[in-house]
Each structure stands twice: as C-alpha cells, then as structure tokens.
C-alpha cells in the first residue's frame, strides 16, 4: 500500500473509531509498528490526527489529556494524605500489596515505606524509589519491592505488554488503584490506553481491589475504562464527594470510605 493510501486509511479509522491503537493499525495495514508511528507523526503535523500513548485520536478530545506527575502531586495534597492514611490501615505484615502509579498511591507509599514488612508490587518508578530510600536509612529488614517493566507515561506509569505479562504471573493480596476519573456509566477510567490494560492486569491478579480517588475524580472520564464501578471492593475518597456520587458508589461498590 502506498503511503498516501495508508495515511487515508489511518485518518478514516480515527474518524470512525475516535481512538485507534498503533498495534491494531499495523495489523490492519500489514505494516510494522514503526511505520504506523511515523505515519501518525506525519498526520499529526498536518493536523489530521493527534498522537496519544499507544495510538492516535481525533484532535482536541480532552478525555485523553494526561497531566504529568509533578503537576498532579501538588494538587489536593491534604485530601490525598487523608486517603493514604485510611488506606494504610488495611495493610498488614507479610501481605503482597500492589500500588498502581499515581500521586494518591504515591502518598500511600510514603506511609507504607516505614510500615510493616510487605512485598510491594508497582509499575511506578517513583513509588519503587520511595521504598528504596526509606529502607536505605533504616536499620530494619526492608519490604521487598517488585518494579514491573514497560513504557513510561506522563503519569509515571510503566505500561504495555511487558508490564501486563509480568502481572499475569503474580498473585496479590491487595491492590490500591489510582484512577484518572470515576463515572456512573464509564466506571474507573484513564486517558491512556496502555495504562488501562496494565491496570486491568493488576485487578485480575489481586484478591481485593481498593480504589483511591479524591472527590474531583467523580464525573471525569478518561478515554479508556479500567473497570466498572462494581469491580472495586472498596473506594476511599474525601468528604468533598457529592451526595449523589456517594449514593451511587454505596449502591455499586462493596464499601465506600470517606475521610
């Protein structure tokens, strides 16, 4: 297929599906992933599509905007710490505990790093570093930290097939899941397609799922659903959550904790 025809096929797919994956396009067009990525770069320069992590989308769709870790870590710090303290009480010695990437789970990691000895599994370099530095200065036997591999996103997540394959081999007691948004219809969402896949692998590997999300996450939709609301065993949120949101979550989640 000539480049011009290939480009038109990509544009048509984006207009039809709104969001498309590089891997799906490569399979459909019979070309390499690198070729598709180059095509998307050229189409982005002409304003016909917009690149996202792992794919392309229609230009200007806010549901795929992914704020960086440094910006998010300065927002709602008091609420995130209160959520973290509540979550830390669920962790006991000897547990295998997963923490997805994010600033609220990072706040939890700060509490757990000097807590009971656990096996911590994460796809966040920042969370893994936090455990490492905490144990380096202590005289006690440190927690074991497993950092899965993958491609790094703006929200400090390691994602993709390497991350997903690693998680399929694990059996975890407890998952603390950070999310970009919560919505009655869309469930728990993220603006990153590959991060959604990796988080679904976290859920599949875990006996219990606890979502950590401040009240501003309610009503926000990322482009990709991680899980339905009822797939979480618990949600820990701050008291700023609206009464309607509280009612929906109490109806559909095992337990809602407000701090």
PDB file of N, CA and C in Angstrom, residues 6-7 11 19 66 68 75 80 83 86 96 101 125 128 173 205 211 236 240 252-253:
ATOM      1  N   UNK A   6      -2.219   4.649   2.728  1.00  0.00           N
ATOM      2  CA  UNK A   6      -2.097   4.234   4.126  1.00  0.00           C
ATOM      3  C   UNK A   6      -2.521   5.364   5.060  1.00  0.00           C
ATOM      4  N   UNK A   7      -2.080   6.570   4.762  1.00  0.00           N
ATOM      5  CA  UNK A   7      -2.455   7.727   5.582  1.00  0.00           C
ATOM      6  C   UNK A   7      -3.960   7.939   5.574  1.00  0.00           C
ATOM      7  N   UNK A  11      -6.531   7.963   8.817  1.00  0.00           N
ATOM      8  CA  UNK A  11      -7.452   9.073   9.090  1.00  0.00           C
ATOM      9  C   UNK A  11      -8.894   8.569   9.135  1.00  0.00           C
ATOM     10  N   UNK A  19     -10.633   6.813  18.551  1.00  0.00           N
ATOM     11  CA  UNK A  19      -9.328   6.450  19.101  1.00  0.00           C
ATOM     12  C   UNK A  19      -8.917   5.113  18.497  1.00  0.00           C
ATOM     13  N   UNK A  66      -3.456  13.942  29.560  1.00  0.00           N
ATOM     14  CA  UNK A  66      -2.856  13.243  30.683  1.00  0.00           C
ATOM     15  C   UNK A  66      -1.878  14.168  31.413  1.00  0.00           C
ATOM     16  N   UNK A  68       0.951  15.559  33.897  1.00  0.00           N
ATOM     17  CA  UNK A  68       2.149  14.911  34.398  1.00  0.00           C
ATOM     18  C   UNK A  68       2.115  14.728  35.904  1.00  0.00           C
ATOM     19  N   UNK A  75      -1.455  18.996  43.834  1.00  0.00           N
ATOM     20  CA  UNK A  75      -2.883  19.280  43.931  1.00  0.00           C
ATOM     21  C   UNK A  75      -3.541  18.425  45.016  1.00  0.00           C
ATOM     22  N   UNK A  80      -5.311  13.850  49.686  1.00  0.00           N
ATOM     23  CA  UNK A  80      -4.592  12.638  49.295  1.00  0.00           C
ATOM     24  C   UNK A  80      -3.913  11.988  50.495  1.00  0.00           C
ATOM     25  N   UNK A  83      -6.588  10.204  52.545  1.00  0.00           N
ATOM     26  CA  UNK A  83      -6.939   8.952  51.871  1.00  0.00           C
ATOM     27  C   UNK A  83      -5.845   7.914  52.100  1.00  0.00           C
ATOM     28  N   UNK A  86      -5.941   6.373  55.630  1.00  0.00           N
ATOM     29  CA  UNK A  86      -7.032   5.402  55.743  1.00  0.00           C
ATOM     30  C   UNK A  86      -6.669   4.092  55.046  1.00  0.00           C
ATOM     31  N   UNK A  96       1.188  -9.263  50.112  1.00  0.00           N
ATOM     32  CA  UNK A  96       1.650  -8.862  48.787  1.00  0.00           C
ATOM     33  C   UNK A  96       0.711  -7.758  48.313  1.00  0.00           C
ATOM     34  N   UNK A 101       0.468   3.221  39.543  1.00  0.00           N
ATOM     35  CA  UNK A 101       1.104   4.533  39.502  1.00  0.00           C
ATOM     36  C   UNK A 101       0.080   5.640  39.730  1.00  0.00           C
ATOM     37  N   UNK A 125       8.056   4.007  38.989  1.00  0.00           N
ATOM     38  CA  UNK A 125       9.454   4.175  39.390  1.00  0.00           C
ATOM     39  C   UNK A 125       9.534   5.033  40.649  1.00  0.00           C
ATOM     40  N   UNK A 128       8.680   2.925  43.706  1.00  0.00           N
ATOM     41  CA  UNK A 128       9.775   1.993  43.992  1.00  0.00           C
ATOM     42  C   UNK A 128      10.957   2.720  44.625  1.00  0.00           C
ATOM     43  N   UNK A 173      -2.444  -9.960  47.287  1.00  0.00           N
ATOM     44  CA  UNK A 173      -3.493  -9.881  48.311  1.00  0.00           C
ATOM     45  C   UNK A 173      -4.374  -8.660  48.125  1.00  0.00           C
ATOM     46  N   UNK A 205      -4.985  -9.865  38.913  1.00  0.00           N
ATOM     47  CA  UNK A 205      -4.012 -10.558  39.764  1.00  0.00           C
ATOM     48  C   UNK A 205      -4.299 -10.397  41.255  1.00  0.00           C
ATOM     49  N   UNK A 211      -9.919   1.296  45.374  1.00  0.00           N
ATOM     50  CA  UNK A 211      -9.674   2.478  44.542  1.00  0.00           C
ATOM     51  C   UNK A 211      -9.435   3.685  45.447  1.00  0.00           C
ATOM     52  N   UNK A 236     -11.935   4.613  48.558  1.00  0.00           N
ATOM     53  CA  UNK A 236     -11.593   5.568  49.615  1.00  0.00           C
ATOM     54  C   UNK A 236     -11.501   6.942  48.975  1.00  0.00           C
ATOM     55  N   UNK A 240     -15.386  15.642  50.322  1.00  0.00           N
ATOM     56  CA  UNK A 240     -15.913  16.569  49.332  1.00  0.00           C
ATOM     57  C   UNK A 240     -16.757  15.900  48.256  1.00  0.00           C
ATOM     58  N   UNK A 252     -23.138   0.509  44.450  1.00  0.00           N
ATOM     59  CA  UNK A 252     -22.462  -0.348  43.471  1.00  0.00           C
ATOM     60  C   UNK A 252     -21.094  -0.862  43.899  1.00  0.00           C
ATOM     61  N   UNK A 253     -20.551  -0.324  44.995  1.00  0.00           N
ATOM     62  CA  UNK A 253     -19.236  -0.752  45.474  1.00  0.00           C
ATOM     63  C   UNK A 253     -19.419  -1.452  46.818  1.00  0.00           C
TER      64      UNK A 253
END
